[in-house]
XYZ file of C-alpha atoms in Angstrom:
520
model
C 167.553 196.338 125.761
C 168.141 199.975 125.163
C 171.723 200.681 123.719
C 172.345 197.684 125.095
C 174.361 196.565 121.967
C 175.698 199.459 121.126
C 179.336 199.042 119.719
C 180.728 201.307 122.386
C 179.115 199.261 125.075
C 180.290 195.740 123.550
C 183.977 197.469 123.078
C 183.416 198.414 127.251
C 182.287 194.628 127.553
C 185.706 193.673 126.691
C 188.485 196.141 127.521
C 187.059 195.563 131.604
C 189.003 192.185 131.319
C 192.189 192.494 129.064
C 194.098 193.807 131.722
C 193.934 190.431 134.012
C 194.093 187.067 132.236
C 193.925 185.321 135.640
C 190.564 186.457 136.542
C 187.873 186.660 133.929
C 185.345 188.166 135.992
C 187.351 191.255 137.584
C 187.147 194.446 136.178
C 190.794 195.866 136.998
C 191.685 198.255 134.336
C 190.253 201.578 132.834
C 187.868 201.126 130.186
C 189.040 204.017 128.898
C 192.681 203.573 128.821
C 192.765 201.205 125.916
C 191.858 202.594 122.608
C 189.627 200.820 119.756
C 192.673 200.744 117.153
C 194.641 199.486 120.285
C 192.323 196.487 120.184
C 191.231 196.338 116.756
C 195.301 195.768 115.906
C 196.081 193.371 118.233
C 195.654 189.827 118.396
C 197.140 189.398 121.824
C 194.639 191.478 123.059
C 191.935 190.059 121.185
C 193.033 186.583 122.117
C 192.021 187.153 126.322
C 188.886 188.663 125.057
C 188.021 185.109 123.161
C 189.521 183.525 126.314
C 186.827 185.192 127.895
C 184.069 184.932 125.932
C 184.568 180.908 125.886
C 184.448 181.290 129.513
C 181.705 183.287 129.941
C 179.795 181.427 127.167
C 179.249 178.021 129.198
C 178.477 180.272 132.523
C 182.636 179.335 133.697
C 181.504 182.158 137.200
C 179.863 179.583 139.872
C 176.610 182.192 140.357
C 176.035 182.533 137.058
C 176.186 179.084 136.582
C 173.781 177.735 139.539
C 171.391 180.524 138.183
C 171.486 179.204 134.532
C 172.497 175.239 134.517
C 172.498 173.911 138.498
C 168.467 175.209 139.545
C 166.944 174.679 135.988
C 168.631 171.738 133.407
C 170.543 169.734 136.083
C 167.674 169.194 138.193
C 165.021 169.156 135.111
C 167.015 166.719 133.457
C 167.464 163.924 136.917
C 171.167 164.499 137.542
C 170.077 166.254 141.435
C 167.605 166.886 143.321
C 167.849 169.957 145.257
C 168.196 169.508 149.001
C 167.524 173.162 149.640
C 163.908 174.011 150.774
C 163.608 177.544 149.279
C 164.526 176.256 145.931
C 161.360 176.140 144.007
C 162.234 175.345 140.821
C 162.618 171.361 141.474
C 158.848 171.951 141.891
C 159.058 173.453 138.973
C 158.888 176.861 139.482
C 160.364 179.077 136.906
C 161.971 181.815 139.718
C 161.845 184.583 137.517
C 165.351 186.447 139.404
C 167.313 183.396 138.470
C 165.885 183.577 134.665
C 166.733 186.748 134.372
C 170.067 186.951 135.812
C 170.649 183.645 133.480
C 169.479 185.432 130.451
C 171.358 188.650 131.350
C 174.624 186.550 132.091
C 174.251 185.509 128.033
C 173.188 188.835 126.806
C 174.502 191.125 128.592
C 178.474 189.430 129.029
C 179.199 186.554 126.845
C 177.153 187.641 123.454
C 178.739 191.332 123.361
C 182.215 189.609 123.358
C 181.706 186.831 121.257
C 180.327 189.566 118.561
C 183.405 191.758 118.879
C 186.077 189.240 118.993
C 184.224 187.696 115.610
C 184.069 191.178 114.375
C 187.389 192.154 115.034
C 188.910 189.022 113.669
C 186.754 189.470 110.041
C 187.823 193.172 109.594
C 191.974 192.399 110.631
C 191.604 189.438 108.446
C 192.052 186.783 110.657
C 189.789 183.998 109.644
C 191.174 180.876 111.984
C 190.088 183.425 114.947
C 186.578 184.110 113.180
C 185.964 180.729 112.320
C 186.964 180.005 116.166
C 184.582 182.076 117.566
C 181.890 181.333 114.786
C 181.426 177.975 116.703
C 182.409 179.128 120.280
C 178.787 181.242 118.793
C 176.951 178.544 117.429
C 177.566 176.754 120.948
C 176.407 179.592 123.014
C 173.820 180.684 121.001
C 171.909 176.885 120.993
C 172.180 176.532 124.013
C 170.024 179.784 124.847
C 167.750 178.830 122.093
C 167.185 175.681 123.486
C 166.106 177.124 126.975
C 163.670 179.410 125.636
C 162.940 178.749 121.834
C 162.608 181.904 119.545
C 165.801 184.561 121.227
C 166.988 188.022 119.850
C 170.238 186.129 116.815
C 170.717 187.911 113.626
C 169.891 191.120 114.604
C 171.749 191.470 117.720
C 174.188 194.407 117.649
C 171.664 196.334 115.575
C 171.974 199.427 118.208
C 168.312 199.837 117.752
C 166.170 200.468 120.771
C 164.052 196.926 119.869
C 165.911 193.955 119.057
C 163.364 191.056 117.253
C 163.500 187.734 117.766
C 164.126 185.012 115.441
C 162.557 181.549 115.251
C 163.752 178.617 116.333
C 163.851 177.124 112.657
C 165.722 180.040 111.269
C 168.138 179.911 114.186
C 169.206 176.575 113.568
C 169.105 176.886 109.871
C 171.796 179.606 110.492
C 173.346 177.775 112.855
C 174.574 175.003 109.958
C 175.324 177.863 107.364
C 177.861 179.459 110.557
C 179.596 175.833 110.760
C 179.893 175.577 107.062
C 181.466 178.768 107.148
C 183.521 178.175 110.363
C 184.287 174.700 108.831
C 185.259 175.879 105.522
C 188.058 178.208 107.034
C 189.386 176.276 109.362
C 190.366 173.542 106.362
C 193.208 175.659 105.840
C 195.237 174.438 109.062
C 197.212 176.883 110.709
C 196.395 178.406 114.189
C 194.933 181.363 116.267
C 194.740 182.633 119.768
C 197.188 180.031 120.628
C 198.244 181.797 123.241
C 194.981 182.009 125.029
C 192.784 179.471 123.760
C 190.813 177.485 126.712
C 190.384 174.756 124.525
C 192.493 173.396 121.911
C 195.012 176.142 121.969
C 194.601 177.635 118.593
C 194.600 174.298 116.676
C 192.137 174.874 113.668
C 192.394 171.114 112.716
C 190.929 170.522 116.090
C 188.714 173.517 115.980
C 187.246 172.095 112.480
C 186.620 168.573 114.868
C 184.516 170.780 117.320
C 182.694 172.386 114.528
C 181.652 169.266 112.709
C 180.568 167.447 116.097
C 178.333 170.427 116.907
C 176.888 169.917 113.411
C 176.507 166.203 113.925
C 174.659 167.284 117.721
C 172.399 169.526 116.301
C 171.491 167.513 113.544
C 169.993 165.014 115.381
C 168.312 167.690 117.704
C 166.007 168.756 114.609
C 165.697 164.747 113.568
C 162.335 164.888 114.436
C 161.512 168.283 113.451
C 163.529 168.298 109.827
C 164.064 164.599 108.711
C 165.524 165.557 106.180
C 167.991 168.376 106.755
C 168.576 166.450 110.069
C 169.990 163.618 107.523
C 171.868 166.128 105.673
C 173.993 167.806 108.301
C 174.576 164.477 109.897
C 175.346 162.956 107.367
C 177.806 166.100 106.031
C 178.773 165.770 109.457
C 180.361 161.848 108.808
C 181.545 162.917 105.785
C 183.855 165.603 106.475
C 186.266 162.739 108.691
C 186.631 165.307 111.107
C 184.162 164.085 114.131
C 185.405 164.226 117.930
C 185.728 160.441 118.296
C 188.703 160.192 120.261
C 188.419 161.215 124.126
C 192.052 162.875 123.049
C 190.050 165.564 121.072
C 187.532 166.484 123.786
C 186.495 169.800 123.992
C 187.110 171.772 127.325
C 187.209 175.060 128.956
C 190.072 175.056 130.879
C 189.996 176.078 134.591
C 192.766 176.997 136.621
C 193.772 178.677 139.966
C 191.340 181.451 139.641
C 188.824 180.397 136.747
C 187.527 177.621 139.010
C 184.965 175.131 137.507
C 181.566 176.535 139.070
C 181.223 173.202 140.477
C 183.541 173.400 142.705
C 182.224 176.298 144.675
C 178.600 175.830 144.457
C 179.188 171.925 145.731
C 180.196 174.008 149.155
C 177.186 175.147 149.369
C 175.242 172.274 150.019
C 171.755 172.592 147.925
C 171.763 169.309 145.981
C 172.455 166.054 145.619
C 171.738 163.006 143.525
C 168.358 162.495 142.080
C 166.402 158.737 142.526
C 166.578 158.450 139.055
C 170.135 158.611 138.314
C 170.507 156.070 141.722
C 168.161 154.068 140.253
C 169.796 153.615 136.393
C 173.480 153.840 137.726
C 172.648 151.516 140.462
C 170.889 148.837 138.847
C 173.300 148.922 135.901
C 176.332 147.976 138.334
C 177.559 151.346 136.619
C 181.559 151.530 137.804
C 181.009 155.755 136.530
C 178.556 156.070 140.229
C 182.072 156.253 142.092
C 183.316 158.278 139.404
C 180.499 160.848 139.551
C 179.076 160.604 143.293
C 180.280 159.886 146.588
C 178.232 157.059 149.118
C 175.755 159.306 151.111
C 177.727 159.814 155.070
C 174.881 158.038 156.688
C 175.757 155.079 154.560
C 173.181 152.654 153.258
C 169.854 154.257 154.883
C 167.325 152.005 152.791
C 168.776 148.497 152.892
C 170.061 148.088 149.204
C 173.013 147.285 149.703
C 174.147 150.231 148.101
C 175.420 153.347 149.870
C 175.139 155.717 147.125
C 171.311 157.252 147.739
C 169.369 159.028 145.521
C 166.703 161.786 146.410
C 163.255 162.118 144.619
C 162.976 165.594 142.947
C 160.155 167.796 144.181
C 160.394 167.219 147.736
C 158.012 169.480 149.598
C 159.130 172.760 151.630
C 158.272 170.851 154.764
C 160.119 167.764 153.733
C 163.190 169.393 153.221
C 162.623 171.047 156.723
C 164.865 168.053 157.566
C 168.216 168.494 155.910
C 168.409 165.613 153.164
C 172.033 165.681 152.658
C 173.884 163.598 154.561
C 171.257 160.981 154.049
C 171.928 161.242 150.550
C 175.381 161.177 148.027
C 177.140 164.581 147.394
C 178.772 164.360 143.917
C 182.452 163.159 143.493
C 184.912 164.643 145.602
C 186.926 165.332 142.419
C 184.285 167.922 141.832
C 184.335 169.608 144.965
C 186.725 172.302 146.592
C 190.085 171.970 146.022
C 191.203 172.274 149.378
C 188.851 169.785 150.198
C 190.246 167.315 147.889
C 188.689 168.422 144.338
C 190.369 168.195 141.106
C 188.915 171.560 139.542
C 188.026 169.442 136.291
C 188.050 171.786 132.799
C 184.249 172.741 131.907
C 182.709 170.435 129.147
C 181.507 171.170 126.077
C 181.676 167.828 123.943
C 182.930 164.461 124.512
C 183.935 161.725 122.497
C 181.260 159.086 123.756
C 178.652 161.842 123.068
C 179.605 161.709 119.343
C 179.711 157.997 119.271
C 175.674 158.076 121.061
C 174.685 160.607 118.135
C 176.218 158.577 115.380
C 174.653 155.882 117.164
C 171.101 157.375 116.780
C 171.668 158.600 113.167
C 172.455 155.103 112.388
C 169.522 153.659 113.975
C 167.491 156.780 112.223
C 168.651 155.434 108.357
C 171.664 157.911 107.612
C 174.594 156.349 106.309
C 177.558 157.125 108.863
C 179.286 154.246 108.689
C 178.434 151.888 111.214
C 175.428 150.268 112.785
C 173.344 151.911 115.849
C 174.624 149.042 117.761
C 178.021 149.304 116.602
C 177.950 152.906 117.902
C 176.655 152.450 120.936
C 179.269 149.942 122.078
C 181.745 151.945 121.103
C 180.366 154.997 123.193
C 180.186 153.208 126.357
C 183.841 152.039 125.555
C 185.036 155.344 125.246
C 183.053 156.559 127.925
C 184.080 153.477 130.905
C 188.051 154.767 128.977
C 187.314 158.053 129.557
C 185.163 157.873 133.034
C 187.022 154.376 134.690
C 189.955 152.441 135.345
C 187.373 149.577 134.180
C 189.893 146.947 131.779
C 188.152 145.662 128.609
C 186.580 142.617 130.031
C 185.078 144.308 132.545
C 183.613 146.938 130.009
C 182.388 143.886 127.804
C 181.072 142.125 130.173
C 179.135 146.013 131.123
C 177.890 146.035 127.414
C 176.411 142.643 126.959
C 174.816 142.952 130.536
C 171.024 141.965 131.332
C 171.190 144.324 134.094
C 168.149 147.238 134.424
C 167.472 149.926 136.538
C 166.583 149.069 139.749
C 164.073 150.264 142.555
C 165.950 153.870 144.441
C 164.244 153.165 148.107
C 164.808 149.333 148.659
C 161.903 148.161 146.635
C 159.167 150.539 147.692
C 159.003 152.393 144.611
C 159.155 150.390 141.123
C 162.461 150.736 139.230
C 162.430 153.748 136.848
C 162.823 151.705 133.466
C 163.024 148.076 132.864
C 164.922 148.646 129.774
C 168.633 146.748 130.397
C 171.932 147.151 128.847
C 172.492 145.445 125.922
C 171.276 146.388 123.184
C 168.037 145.380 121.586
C 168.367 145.610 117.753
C 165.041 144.554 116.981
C 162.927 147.354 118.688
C 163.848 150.828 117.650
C 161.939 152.606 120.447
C 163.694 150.379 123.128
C 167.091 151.002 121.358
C 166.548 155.161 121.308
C 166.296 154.509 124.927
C 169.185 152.661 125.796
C 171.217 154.997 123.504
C 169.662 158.209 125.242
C 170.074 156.664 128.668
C 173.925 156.308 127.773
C 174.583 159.587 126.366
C 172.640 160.744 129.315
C 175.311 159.457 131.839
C 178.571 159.848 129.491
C 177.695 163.391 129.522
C 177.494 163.933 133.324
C 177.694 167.105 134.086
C 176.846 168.236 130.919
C 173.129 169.361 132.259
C 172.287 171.698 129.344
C 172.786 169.508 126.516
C 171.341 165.987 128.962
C 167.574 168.495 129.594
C 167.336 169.186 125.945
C 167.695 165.377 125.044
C 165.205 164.489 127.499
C 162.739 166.711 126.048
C 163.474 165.588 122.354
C 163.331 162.064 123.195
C 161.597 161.530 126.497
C 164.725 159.158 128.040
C 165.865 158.036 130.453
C 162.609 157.954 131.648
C 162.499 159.750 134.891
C 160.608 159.105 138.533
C 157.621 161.717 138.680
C 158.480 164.607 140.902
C 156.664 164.631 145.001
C 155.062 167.594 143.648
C 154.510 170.087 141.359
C 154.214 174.270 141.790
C 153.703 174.376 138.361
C 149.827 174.272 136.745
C 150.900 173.876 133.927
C 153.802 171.242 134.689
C 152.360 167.551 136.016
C 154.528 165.754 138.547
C 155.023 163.004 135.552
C 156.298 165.497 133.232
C 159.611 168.211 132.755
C 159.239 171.670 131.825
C 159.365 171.576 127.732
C 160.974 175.644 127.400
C 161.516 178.910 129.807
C 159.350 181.424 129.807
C 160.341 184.805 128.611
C 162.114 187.241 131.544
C 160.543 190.275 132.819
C 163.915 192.430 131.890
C 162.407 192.058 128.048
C 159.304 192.898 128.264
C 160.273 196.099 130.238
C 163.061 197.009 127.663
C 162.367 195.324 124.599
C 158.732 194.615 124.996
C 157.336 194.875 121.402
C 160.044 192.098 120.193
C 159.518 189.491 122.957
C 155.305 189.815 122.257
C 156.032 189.433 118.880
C 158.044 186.226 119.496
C 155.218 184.656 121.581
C 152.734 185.153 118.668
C 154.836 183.549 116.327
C 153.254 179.803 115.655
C 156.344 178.150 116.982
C 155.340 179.560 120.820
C 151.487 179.396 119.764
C 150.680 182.563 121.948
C 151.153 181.043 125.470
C 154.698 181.381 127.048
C 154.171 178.633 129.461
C 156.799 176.122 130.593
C 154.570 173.243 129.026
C 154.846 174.485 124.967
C 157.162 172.853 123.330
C 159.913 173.752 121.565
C 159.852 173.618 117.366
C 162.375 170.717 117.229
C 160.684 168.433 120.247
C-alpha cells in the first residue's frame, strides 16, 4: 500500500469528482485546480464528495460491482447461478483479478473519501456531516470485514509504508463505539449535505434511524460470537425508538440518469440467472415477490411444474454451460434491467424495513427484550415486506403468513425440495423458527447479496441445493465459502501486515475460503 493513504493522495481521491455531480466515476477537472482550504471551507464541495463516497461505498459503478457483489455473495448466497461458462467462482473459485479489483475498489476509492469527508467535517465543526459519514463508514467498513475477516481499520491513513490489520472482534467493537458516537450527534436534529445526500437528504433524525438499525444488524451478527454484547447493542438498539421500521424510512442510494444502479447494466450482459434454490423456496411458497424479483424463463415451463419461472443449479460444469442456460431459465425482473429496455433504475439498498422487523424478530426469539415476540416480528416483516415488494391486499398477505406451504422440488420432482420447513411459524422449535425467520429476511432483502451471504454463513439458512461441482479443495459441493482469501496486491505492497493478520488466532494460519469468520 505504499503512500497509498497519504493525505495528498486521499485529497486527489476527491477533488477528481467535485467538478461533475452527474457522473461519480469521471475524472473531469484538474486535481490541481482546487486548493485544500478551497475544500476544507466548503460544505458544498464537501457535500458531492460524501455523495460520492456513499456511492462508491456499496460498489454504485456496474464493474466494480459484478467484481465485488454479482460473482462472489449473490451467487454464494443462492440468489443466481451464473450462466456464463468462464465464471469460476460458482464453482467456487476465488478468481484472484476480481478479488483484487473488489478490494482495490474499497481501498483504493471509497475508504480515502469516506476518511476525508469525516475528517473535514470534524476539523470545520460540522458534526451532523461527521456523524453522517461515521455510519456511511461503519456500513462500508463491515461489509469488507465480513468478506475477508481481519482488514487494514484504525490505522488506515497512517501514511506509513505498512498498514496492520485489525481483528475482526476489535473491528466490530469499534464499530458500536462509531454508532454511539454517530448516534449521539445526530440527537441534536438539524441537517447536513442536504443538498447532496443520496439518501435521506441531510435529515439527521433519519440518519440517527440508519445508525441504530445498523447497530441492531450487527448485533445480531456477533449473537453467536458475543451473547452478551450482542444483547446489549440490540437491545440499546430497541431502546433508542429510533429503528427503520417503516418502509418510508428505507435507506437508499439514489440512482439517476447517469449513476445507474449496476444492475441495470450488468443484467445486459447476460451471465446469470436465478438459482434452484431461490425457485425452489419462492416457488413452493406461492411467493407473489417471484414476479416482483424475476421474470418466467422465454422458453416457458421447460420441466413440467407448472411454473414458468426456472431456476438453475449453481456449479454447473464448463461443458454444461457450453449450452447457453439462459433462455431456459428466468432473467431477473425487468424493473431491474436497462432502462431502455423497460427497467426502472431502482435506488441501491442498504437497509429495509422488513430487514429490521427479521432482526428484531431473531433477538426476540434469542431472549432480548425488544418488545415483541419472535413471532410477532416475523409477521410483521413479511407484512412490510409483501407492502413494500406487492400489490398483495391484507388477506392475501394473511392468508401468505399462516400458510402450510414449503419449498418445493426446482426440476419437476427429480431433485427433493430444498427445505421442508413451511411458512408459518413454528413457536415451539427454535431451530425451525431461526430458519423460517432467515429464509424471510433472505428474500425481503433481494438484492441485497452482501448482507443475504453473511447471514447464510452465520446461520446456515435457507438451506441451499449443493452445488454440480466444486473447484474448490477446500470448499465441498454441500457447503459455501465461509471468508475471502487475502489478494495478491497486499502481500506485494503491504506484505508484513497481511502475514501478520493470517497468524492471528481468528484466521488460525490458513487463509483458505473454508475458515471461518470470528462471529460465524
Amino acid at each position: 500500500m505504499k503512500k497509498l493513504f497519504n493525505k495528498f493522495l486521499l485529497l486527489i481521491a476527491i477533488i477528481i469528482v467535485v467538478g461533475c455531480t452527474d457522473n461519480f466515476e469521471e475524472i473531469n477537472t484538474n486535481p490541481l485546480s482546487l486548493s485544500t482550504a478551497k475544500l476544507a471551507e466548503s460544505e458544498v464541495l464537501q457535500g458531492q464528495a460524501f455523495a460520492q463516497a456513499q456511492f462508491t461505498t456499496v460498489m454504485g459503478l456496474h464493474w466494480r460491482f459484478q467484481i465485488s457483489q454479482s460473482l462472489f455473495s449473490d451467487l454464494w448466497t443462492g440468489y443466481y447461478a451464473t450462466t456464463a461458462a468462464g465464471f469460476d467462482s460458482d464453482r467456487f473459485t476465488q478468481v484472484g483479478g476480481w478479488a483484487d479489483l473488489a478490494w482495490g475498489s474499497f481501498y483504493g476509492i471509497a475508504a480515502p473519501q469516506l476518511k476525508l469527508v469525516e475528517d473535514l467535517a470534524a476539523e470545520n465543526g460540522n458534526a451532523i456531516g461527521e456523524a453522517m459519514a461515521k455510519v456511511v463508514r461503519v456500513n462500508g467498513y463491515h461489509r469488507m470485514t465480513d468478506y475477508w475477516g481481519p482488514i487494514p481499520y484504525s490505522q488506515y491513513g497512517n501514511e506509513e509504508l505498512s498498514v496492520p490489520y485489525d481483528t475482526q472482534e476489535d473491528i466490530y467493537t469499534d464499530f458500536f463505539t462509531t454508532l454511539d458516537e454517530a448516534s449521539a450527534a445526530l440527537s441534536a436534529g438539524g441537517s447536513a449535505f442536504a443538498s447532496s445526500d443520496r439518501t435521506y437528504g441531510g435529515d439527521a433524525s433519519k440518519w440517527k434511524k440508519l445508525s441504530e438499525s445498523l447497530r441492531l444488524r450487527l448485533a445480531m451478527r456477533i449473537r453467536f460470537a458475543n451473547p452478551a454484547l450482542s444483547k446489549t447493542e440490540a437491545e440499546k438498539a430497541f431502546s433508542s425508538g429510533a429503528l427503520i421500521t417503516s418502509s418510508a424510512d428505507n435507506a437508499y442510494v439514489s440512482t439517476d440518469a447517469t449513476n445507474r444502479n449496476p444492475l441495470e447494466t450488468i443484467t445486459d450482459w447476460g451471465e446469470f440467472r436465478m438459482s434452484a434454490t431461490m425457485e425452489s423456496i419462492l416457488n413452493g411458497f406461492g411467493d407473489p415477490r417471484m414476479a416482483v424479483y424475476f421474470d418466467p424463463a422465454a422458453d416457458g415451463d421447460s420441466d413440467g411444474d407448472g411454473s414458468a419461472y426456472e431456476g438453475l443449479q449453481n456449479g454447473q460444469t464448463k461443458v454444461a454451460l457450453g449450452d447457453s442456460k439462459n433462455a431456459g431459465h428466468s432473467d431477473v425482473n425487468v424493473s431491474f434491467r436497462d432502462v431502455a429496455k423497460g427497467g426502472a433504475n431502482p435506488a441501491i439498498e442498504i437497509m429495509r424495513a422488513s430487514e429490521v422487523h427479521f432482526l428484531l424478530s431473531e433477538a426476540a426469539l434469542a431472549g432480548y427484550s425488544v418488545g415483541g415476540t419472535a413471532k410477532s416480528y416475523y409477521e410483521s416483516g413479511i407484512t412490510v415486506s409483501m407492502n413494500e415488494r406487492t400489490t398483495a391486499g391484507a388477506a392475501a398477505i394473511t392468508a401468505y403468513i399462516n400458510s402450510s406451504n414449503a419449498p418445493t422440488s426446482f426440476d419437476g420432482g427429480t431433485t427433493p425440495a430444498v427445505s421442508s420447513t413451511p411458512i408459518a411459524f413454528d413457536a415451539t422449535d427454535n431451530e425451525k423458527a431461526l430458519e423460517q425467520i432467515i429464509t424471510q429476511k433472505w428474500i425481503a432483502i433481494f438484492p441485497n447479496g452482501w448482507e443475504a451471504y453473511a447471514e447464510s454463513r452465520r446461520t446456515g439458512y435457507p438451506k441451499q441445493y449443493s452445488r454440480v461441482s466444486s473447484e474448490n479443495a477446500d470448499v465441498a459441493v454441500d457447503e459455501i465459502p465461509r471468508r475471502m482469501v487475502y489478494v495478491a496486491s497486499e502481500f506485494t505492497t503491504n506484505g508484513a501486515a497481511v502475514n501478520a493478520a493470517i497468524a492471528l488466532p481468528e484466521i488460525g494460519g490458513s487463509d483458505k475460503n473454508s475458515v471461518k469468520l470470528w462471529w460465524d
